[in-house]
């Protein structure tokens, strides 16, 4: 079945550091790919998405490119802020099986001033 | 803009008690989902619905039942709660387009003692 693997956390960075969170997936067909963010005590919010190979999703300084050849969707940001501290989830969605979202384990990011 | 609303926000149950979690969405979405979130395991799908009057099992359906009598509501029931069901429960909804995101509620934190 479909699966998503994220780099293990937690990740701790200083403010203005470069961020990469790795995400790889296994899926049949051509899934859509998503990054969600969860701030403490809240639900999940969509951060960005890409729906086909070589698409780049971007939002709030975060970017991720859909790489079909490496089945990856790594999240990057050039300069993180304290307010970016949260849990980040990579996920995929297919047309089949009720179009459910399949999630990675999540990566806790802490940014220190 | 209410989006997806979950009630209650918190609940403590004793082993063997029953309860129902309510999810309501005001976006006229066809698809609705119940996930549980546990540390280090990401979000796992419990049950889902692709339309009013229909439900289907996800990855971890045992011990839960659901109903979708109205399009805007999706109920999750625990008939006889167990400590293993201590978790944070999230409801989500989406349109039928598989490249569209899921919209999440803020979660229900359930503790079973």
PDB file of C-alpha atoms in Angstrom:
ATOM      1  CA  UNK A   1       0.000   0.000   0.000  1.00  0.00           C
ATOM      2  CA  UNK A   2       0.858   3.651  -0.039  1.00  0.00           C
ATOM      3  CA  UNK A   3       3.282   4.987   2.544  1.00  0.00           C
ATOM      4  CA  UNK A   4       5.177   8.154   3.465  1.00  0.00           C
ATOM      5  CA  UNK A   5       8.497   8.308   5.292  1.00  0.00           C
ATOM      6  CA  UNK A   6       9.795  11.470   6.932  1.00  0.00           C
ATOM      7  CA  UNK A   7      13.157  12.184   8.438  1.00  0.00           C
ATOM      8  CA  UNK A   8      13.286  11.444  12.102  1.00  0.00           C
ATOM      9  CA  UNK A   9      13.009  14.323  14.505  1.00  0.00           C
ATOM     10  CA  UNK A  10      13.054  16.314  16.517  1.00  0.00           C
ATOM     11  CA  UNK A  11      14.920  19.029  14.641  1.00  0.00           C
ATOM     12  CA  UNK A  12      16.331  22.008  16.524  1.00  0.00           C
ATOM     13  CA  UNK A  13      17.652  25.042  14.669  1.00  0.00           C
ATOM     14  CA  UNK A  14      18.712  28.578  15.427  1.00  0.00           C
ATOM     15  CA  UNK A  15      16.751  31.454  13.976  1.00  0.00           C
ATOM     16  CA  UNK A  16      17.686  32.254  10.353  1.00  0.00           C
ATOM     17  CA  UNK A  17      19.123  28.775   9.753  1.00  0.00           C
ATOM     18  CA  UNK A  18      18.301  26.766   6.635  1.00  0.00           C
ATOM     19  CA  UNK A  19      15.694  24.052   7.023  1.00  0.00           C
ATOM     20  CA  UNK A  20      15.288  20.774   5.165  1.00  0.00           C
ATOM     21  CA  UNK A  21      12.839  18.079   6.191  1.00  0.00           C
ATOM     22  CA  UNK A  22      13.104  15.000   4.020  1.00  0.00           C
ATOM     23  CA  UNK A  23      10.043  13.157   2.776  1.00  0.00           C
ATOM     24  CA  UNK A  24       9.884  10.129   0.493  1.00  0.00           C
ATOM     25  CA  UNK A  25       6.855   8.164  -0.568  1.00  0.00           C
ATOM     26  CA  UNK A  26       5.772   4.834  -1.991  1.00  0.00           C
ATOM     27  CA  UNK A  27       2.661   4.811  -4.095  1.00  0.00           C
ATOM     28  CA  UNK A  28       1.106   3.317  -7.172  1.00  0.00           C
ATOM     29  CA  UNK A  29      -0.227   5.767  -9.692  1.00  0.00           C
ATOM     30  CA  UNK A  30       0.266   9.512  -9.488  1.00  0.00           C
ATOM     31  CA  UNK A  31      -0.542  10.879  -6.064  1.00  0.00           C
ATOM     32  CA  UNK A  32      -0.897  14.487  -5.015  1.00  0.00           C
ATOM     33  CA  UNK A  33       1.579  15.507  -2.317  1.00  0.00           C
ATOM     34  CA  UNK A  34       1.048  17.812   0.643  1.00  0.00           C
ATOM     35  CA  UNK A  35       2.827  19.351   3.582  1.00  0.00           C
ATOM     36  CA  UNK A  36       0.733  20.143   6.638  1.00  0.00           C
ATOM     37  CA  UNK A  37       1.783  22.068   9.744  1.00  0.00           C
ATOM     38  CA  UNK A  38       0.450  21.618  13.262  1.00  0.00           C
ATOM     39  CA  UNK A  39       1.008  24.316  15.864  1.00  0.00           C
ATOM     40  CA  UNK A  40       0.699  23.360  19.551  1.00  0.00           C
ATOM     41  CA  UNK A  41      -2.858  22.568  20.570  1.00  0.00           C
ATOM     42  CA  UNK A  42      -4.244  23.064  17.092  1.00  0.00           C
ATOM     43  CA  UNK A  43      -5.389  21.022  14.137  1.00  0.00           C
ATOM     44  CA  UNK A  44      -3.477  20.511  10.922  1.00  0.00           C
ATOM     45  CA  UNK A  45      -3.223  23.341   8.411  1.00  0.00           C
ATOM     46  CA  UNK A  46      -2.263  22.966   4.796  1.00  0.00           C
ATOM     47  CA  UNK A  47       1.160  24.488   4.188  1.00  0.00           C
ATOM     48  CA  UNK A  48       1.663  23.692   0.501  1.00  0.00           C
ATOM     49  CA  UNK A  49       0.894  21.108  -2.132  1.00  0.00           C
ATOM     50  CA  UNK A  50       1.984  19.782  -5.528  1.00  0.00           C
ATOM     51  CA  UNK A  51      -0.190  17.720  -7.804  1.00  0.00           C
ATOM     52  CA  UNK A  52       2.140  16.463 -10.535  1.00  0.00           C
ATOM     53  CA  UNK A  53       5.776  15.712 -11.207  1.00  0.00           C
ATOM     54  CA  UNK A  54       8.155  18.715 -11.144  1.00  0.00           C
ATOM     55  CA  UNK A  55       5.507  20.961  -9.594  1.00  0.00           C
ATOM     56  CA  UNK A  56       6.825  23.225  -6.857  1.00  0.00           C
ATOM     57  CA  UNK A  57       4.557  24.158  -3.991  1.00  0.00           C
ATOM     58  CA  UNK A  58       5.371  27.245  -1.953  1.00  0.00           C
ATOM     59  CA  UNK A  59       3.900  29.231   0.908  1.00  0.00           C
ATOM     60  CA  UNK A  60       5.220  31.482   3.692  1.00  0.00           C
ATOM     61  CA  UNK A  61       8.815  30.998   2.505  1.00  0.00           C
ATOM     62  CA  UNK A  62       8.532  27.199   2.489  1.00  0.00           C
ATOM     63  CA  UNK A  63       9.031  25.240  -0.728  1.00  0.00           C
ATOM     64  CA  UNK A  64       8.842  21.633  -1.857  1.00  0.00           C
ATOM     65  CA  UNK A  65       9.275  20.087  -5.310  1.00  0.00           C
ATOM     66  CA  UNK A  66       7.496  16.923  -6.463  1.00  0.00           C
ATOM     67  CA  UNK A  67      10.318  14.631  -7.652  1.00  0.00           C
ATOM     68  CA  UNK A  68       8.869  11.543  -9.275  1.00  0.00           C
ATOM     69  CA  UNK A  69      12.257  10.040 -10.173  1.00  0.00           C
ATOM     70  CA  UNK A  70      13.322   9.985  -6.527  1.00  0.00           C
ATOM     71  CA  UNK A  71       9.772   9.722  -5.097  1.00  0.00           C
ATOM     72  CA  UNK A  72      10.527  12.653  -2.826  1.00  0.00           C
ATOM     73  CA  UNK A  73       8.898  15.874  -1.645  1.00  0.00           C
ATOM     74  CA  UNK A  74      11.430  17.526   0.661  1.00  0.00           C
ATOM     75  CA  UNK A  75      10.407  20.653   2.559  1.00  0.00           C
ATOM     76  CA  UNK A  76      12.839  23.600   2.600  1.00  0.00           C
ATOM     77  CA  UNK A  77      13.006  27.108   3.987  1.00  0.00           C
ATOM     78  CA  UNK A  78      15.922  29.447   3.614  1.00  0.00           C
ATOM     79  CA  UNK A  79      15.666  31.251   6.939  1.00  0.00           C
ATOM     80  CA  UNK A  80      13.508  29.886   9.752  1.00  0.00           C
ATOM     81  CA  UNK A  81      11.872  31.960  12.461  1.00  0.00           C
ATOM     82  CA  UNK A  82      10.873  31.133  16.022  1.00  0.00           C
ATOM     83  CA  UNK A  83       7.258  31.207  14.869  1.00  0.00           C
ATOM     84  CA  UNK A  84       7.961  28.248  12.537  1.00  0.00           C
ATOM     85  CA  UNK A  85       8.272  25.941  15.549  1.00  0.00           C
ATOM     86  CA  UNK A  86       5.646  23.262  14.961  1.00  0.00           C
ATOM     87  CA  UNK A  87       5.151  19.684  13.798  1.00  0.00           C
ATOM     88  CA  UNK A  88       5.340  19.170  10.029  1.00  0.00           C
ATOM     89  CA  UNK A  89       3.604  16.310   8.240  1.00  0.00           C
ATOM     90  CA  UNK A  90       4.196  15.087   4.727  1.00  0.00           C
ATOM     91  CA  UNK A  91       1.202  13.342   3.123  1.00  0.00           C
ATOM     92  CA  UNK A  92      -0.024  11.902  -0.146  1.00  0.00           C
ATOM     93  CA  UNK A  93      -3.470  11.522  -1.603  1.00  0.00           C
ATOM     94  CA  UNK A  94      -4.721   9.283  -4.391  1.00  0.00           C
ATOM     95  CA  UNK A  95      -7.986   8.953  -6.258  1.00  0.00           C
ATOM     96  CA  UNK A  96      -8.672   5.497  -4.890  1.00  0.00           C
ATOM     97  CA  UNK A  97      -9.842   4.347  -1.451  1.00  0.00           C
ATOM     98  CA  UNK A  98     -11.939   7.386  -0.665  1.00  0.00           C
ATOM     99  CA  UNK A  99      -9.084   9.708  -1.530  1.00  0.00           C
ATOM    100  CA  UNK A 100      -7.702   9.410   1.963  1.00  0.00           C
ATOM    101  CA  UNK A 101      -4.584  11.244   3.066  1.00  0.00           C
ATOM    102  CA  UNK A 102      -1.692   8.964   4.011  1.00  0.00           C
ATOM    103  CA  UNK A 103       0.656  10.683   6.468  1.00  0.00           C
ATOM    104  CA  UNK A 104       4.267  10.431   7.466  1.00  0.00           C
ATOM    105  CA  UNK A 105       5.139  10.261  11.144  1.00  0.00           C
ATOM    106  CA  UNK A 106       5.621  14.002  11.525  1.00  0.00           C
ATOM    107  CA  UNK A 107       8.755  16.016  12.309  1.00  0.00           C
ATOM    108  CA  UNK A 108       8.922  18.284  15.346  1.00  0.00           C
ATOM    109  CA  UNK A 109      10.777  21.517  14.568  1.00  0.00           C
ATOM    110  CA  UNK A 110      11.998  23.841  17.307  1.00  0.00           C
ATOM    111  CA  UNK A 111      13.590  27.159  16.360  1.00  0.00           C
ATOM    112  CA  UNK A 112      15.558  28.936  19.063  1.00  0.00           C
ATOM    113  CA  UNK A 113      16.167  32.708  19.083  1.00  0.00           C
TER     114      UNK A 113
ATOM    115  CA  UNK B   1     -15.930  30.807   8.522  1.00  0.00           C
ATOM    116  CA  UNK B   2     -16.411  27.863  10.868  1.00  0.00           C
ATOM    117  CA  UNK B   3     -14.922  25.184   8.564  1.00  0.00           C
ATOM    118  CA  UNK B   4     -14.726  21.910  10.500  1.00  0.00           C
ATOM    119  CA  UNK B   5     -15.952  21.932  14.091  1.00  0.00           C
ATOM    120  CA  UNK B   6     -15.382  19.119  16.558  1.00  0.00           C
ATOM    121  CA  UNK B   7     -17.083  18.620  19.900  1.00  0.00           C
ATOM    122  CA  UNK B   8     -16.130  18.077  22.622  1.00  0.00           C
ATOM    123  CA  UNK B   9     -12.562  19.413  22.832  1.00  0.00           C
ATOM    124  CA  UNK B  10     -11.594  17.274  25.823  1.00  0.00           C
ATOM    125  CA  UNK B  11     -13.060  14.215  27.481  1.00  0.00           C
ATOM    126  CA  UNK B  12     -12.047  11.741  30.153  1.00  0.00           C
ATOM    127  CA  UNK B  13     -13.710   8.339  30.181  1.00  0.00           C
ATOM    128  CA  UNK B  14     -13.463   5.298  32.383  1.00  0.00           C
ATOM    129  CA  UNK B  15     -12.776   1.933  30.766  1.00  0.00           C
ATOM    130  CA  UNK B  16     -15.992   0.473  29.411  1.00  0.00           C
ATOM    131  CA  UNK B  17     -17.869   3.758  29.076  1.00  0.00           C
ATOM    132  CA  UNK B  18     -19.214   4.921  25.740  1.00  0.00           C
ATOM    133  CA  UNK B  19     -19.211   8.273  23.989  1.00  0.00           C
ATOM    134  CA  UNK B  20     -19.804   9.958  20.658  1.00  0.00           C
ATOM    135  CA  UNK B  21     -17.567  12.555  19.025  1.00  0.00           C
ATOM    136  CA  UNK B  22     -19.318  14.966  16.710  1.00  0.00           C
ATOM    137  CA  UNK B  23     -17.861  16.542  13.597  1.00  0.00           C
ATOM    138  CA  UNK B  24     -19.658  19.209  11.593  1.00  0.00           C
ATOM    139  CA  UNK B  25     -18.526  20.928   8.393  1.00  0.00           C
ATOM    140  CA  UNK B  26     -20.098  23.872   6.606  1.00  0.00           C
ATOM    141  CA  UNK B  27     -18.239  23.639   3.285  1.00  0.00           C
ATOM    142  CA  UNK B  28     -20.675  21.248   1.584  1.00  0.00           C
ATOM    143  CA  UNK B  29     -17.931  18.632   1.285  1.00  0.00           C
ATOM    144  CA  UNK B  30     -18.768  15.112   0.180  1.00  0.00           C
ATOM    145  CA  UNK B  31     -15.871  13.360   1.881  1.00  0.00           C
ATOM    146  CA  UNK B  32     -15.305  13.193   5.621  1.00  0.00           C
ATOM    147  CA  UNK B  33     -12.691  11.386   7.694  1.00  0.00           C
ATOM    148  CA  UNK B  34     -11.796  10.462  11.259  1.00  0.00           C
ATOM    149  CA  UNK B  35      -8.112  10.163  12.177  1.00  0.00           C
ATOM    150  CA  UNK B  36      -6.351   9.488  15.429  1.00  0.00           C
ATOM    151  CA  UNK B  37      -2.986  10.982  16.309  1.00  0.00           C
ATOM    152  CA  UNK B  38      -0.545   9.202  18.589  1.00  0.00           C
ATOM    153  CA  UNK B  39       3.049  10.190  19.381  1.00  0.00           C
ATOM    154  CA  UNK B  40       5.535   8.953  16.795  1.00  0.00           C
ATOM    155  CA  UNK B  41       2.831   7.432  14.600  1.00  0.00           C
ATOM    156  CA  UNK B  42       1.523  10.351  12.624  1.00  0.00           C
ATOM    157  CA  UNK B  43      -2.185  10.285  11.860  1.00  0.00           C
ATOM    158  CA  UNK B  44      -3.969   7.012  11.168  1.00  0.00           C
ATOM    159  CA  UNK B  45      -7.319   6.751   9.451  1.00  0.00           C
ATOM    160  CA  UNK B  46     -10.110   5.193  11.509  1.00  0.00           C
ATOM    161  CA  UNK B  47     -13.160   5.474   9.222  1.00  0.00           C
ATOM    162  CA  UNK B  48     -14.214   7.623   6.342  1.00  0.00           C
ATOM    163  CA  UNK B  49     -17.273   8.537   4.313  1.00  0.00           C
ATOM    164  CA  UNK B  50     -17.603   9.435   0.644  1.00  0.00           C
ATOM    165  CA  UNK B  51     -21.140  10.700   0.964  1.00  0.00           C
ATOM    166  CA  UNK B  52     -24.274  10.903   3.062  1.00  0.00           C
ATOM    167  CA  UNK B  53     -25.346   7.469   4.232  1.00  0.00           C
ATOM    168  CA  UNK B  54     -22.040   5.764   3.353  1.00  0.00           C
ATOM    169  CA  UNK B  55     -19.106   4.800   5.563  1.00  0.00           C
ATOM    170  CA  UNK B  56     -15.993   2.663   5.157  1.00  0.00           C
ATOM    171  CA  UNK B  57     -13.190   1.325   7.324  1.00  0.00           C
ATOM    172  CA  UNK B  58      -9.745   2.845   7.412  1.00  0.00           C
ATOM    173  CA  UNK B  59      -6.502   1.475   8.843  1.00  0.00           C
ATOM    174  CA  UNK B  60      -7.532   1.188  12.517  1.00  0.00           C
ATOM    175  CA  UNK B  61     -11.329   0.738  12.706  1.00  0.00           C
ATOM    176  CA  UNK B  62     -11.573  -1.750  15.571  1.00  0.00           C
ATOM    177  CA  UNK B  63     -13.461  -0.469  18.596  1.00  0.00           C
ATOM    178  CA  UNK B  64     -15.066   2.419  16.697  1.00  0.00           C
ATOM    179  CA  UNK B  65     -18.277   2.954  14.772  1.00  0.00           C
ATOM    180  CA  UNK B  66     -19.369   5.876  12.618  1.00  0.00           C
ATOM    181  CA  UNK B  67     -22.481   7.300  11.060  1.00  0.00           C
ATOM    182  CA  UNK B  68     -23.126   9.903   8.357  1.00  0.00           C
ATOM    183  CA  UNK B  69     -26.870  10.522   8.461  1.00  0.00           C
ATOM    184  CA  UNK B  70     -26.502  14.096   7.239  1.00  0.00           C
ATOM    185  CA  UNK B  71     -23.974  15.380   4.730  1.00  0.00           C
ATOM    186  CA  UNK B  72     -22.568  17.962   7.110  1.00  0.00           C
ATOM    187  CA  UNK B  73     -22.110  15.670  10.116  1.00  0.00           C
ATOM    188  CA  UNK B  74     -19.877  12.685  10.783  1.00  0.00           C
ATOM    189  CA  UNK B  75     -20.135  10.954  14.160  1.00  0.00           C
ATOM    190  CA  UNK B  76     -17.506   8.721  15.732  1.00  0.00           C
ATOM    191  CA  UNK B  77     -18.655   6.354  18.476  1.00  0.00           C
ATOM    192  CA  UNK B  78     -16.775   4.364  21.062  1.00  0.00           C
ATOM    193  CA  UNK B  79     -19.082   1.674  22.459  1.00  0.00           C
ATOM    194  CA  UNK B  80     -16.773   0.408  25.205  1.00  0.00           C
ATOM    195  CA  UNK B  81     -13.733   2.608  25.694  1.00  0.00           C
ATOM    196  CA  UNK B  82     -10.308   1.073  26.335  1.00  0.00           C
ATOM    197  CA  UNK B  83      -7.064   2.740  27.507  1.00  0.00           C
ATOM    198  CA  UNK B  84      -5.582   2.020  24.051  1.00  0.00           C
ATOM    199  CA  UNK B  85      -8.085   4.527  22.665  1.00  0.00           C
ATOM    200  CA  UNK B  86      -6.460   7.378  24.568  1.00  0.00           C
ATOM    201  CA  UNK B  87      -5.504   9.680  21.730  1.00  0.00           C
ATOM    202  CA  UNK B  88      -6.212  12.922  19.946  1.00  0.00           C
ATOM    203  CA  UNK B  89      -8.969  12.541  17.356  1.00  0.00           C
ATOM    204  CA  UNK B  90      -9.191  14.703  14.269  1.00  0.00           C
ATOM    205  CA  UNK B  91     -12.028  15.045  11.843  1.00  0.00           C
ATOM    206  CA  UNK B  92     -11.431  16.267   8.307  1.00  0.00           C
ATOM    207  CA  UNK B  93     -13.457  16.981   5.198  1.00  0.00           C
ATOM    208  CA  UNK B  94     -12.736  17.567   1.542  1.00  0.00           C
ATOM    209  CA  UNK B  95     -14.205  17.902  -1.893  1.00  0.00           C
ATOM    210  CA  UNK B  96     -14.142  14.932  -4.245  1.00  0.00           C
ATOM    211  CA  UNK B  97     -11.054  16.185  -6.090  1.00  0.00           C
ATOM    212  CA  UNK B  98      -8.099  14.077  -4.995  1.00  0.00           C
ATOM    213  CA  UNK B  99      -5.697  16.956  -5.593  1.00  0.00           C
ATOM    214  CA  UNK B 100      -7.559  19.181  -3.141  1.00  0.00           C
ATOM    215  CA  UNK B 101      -6.512  19.375   0.512  1.00  0.00           C
ATOM    216  CA  UNK B 102      -8.332  18.010   3.524  1.00  0.00           C
ATOM    217  CA  UNK B 103      -9.613  20.561   6.019  1.00  0.00           C
ATOM    218  CA  UNK B 104      -9.126  19.598   9.650  1.00  0.00           C
ATOM    219  CA  UNK B 105     -10.890  20.387  12.882  1.00  0.00           C
ATOM    220  CA  UNK B 106      -8.978  21.325  16.025  1.00  0.00           C
ATOM    221  CA  UNK B 107      -9.194  17.891  17.557  1.00  0.00           C
ATOM    222  CA  UNK B 108     -10.668  16.107  20.561  1.00  0.00           C
ATOM    223  CA  UNK B 109      -8.287  14.984  23.277  1.00  0.00           C
ATOM    224  CA  UNK B 110      -9.632  11.770  24.805  1.00  0.00           C
ATOM    225  CA  UNK B 111      -8.213  10.061  27.864  1.00  0.00           C
ATOM    226  CA  UNK B 112      -9.446   6.631  28.932  1.00  0.00           C
ATOM    227  CA  UNK B 113      -8.508   5.589  32.462  1.00  0.00           C
TER     228      UNK B 113
END
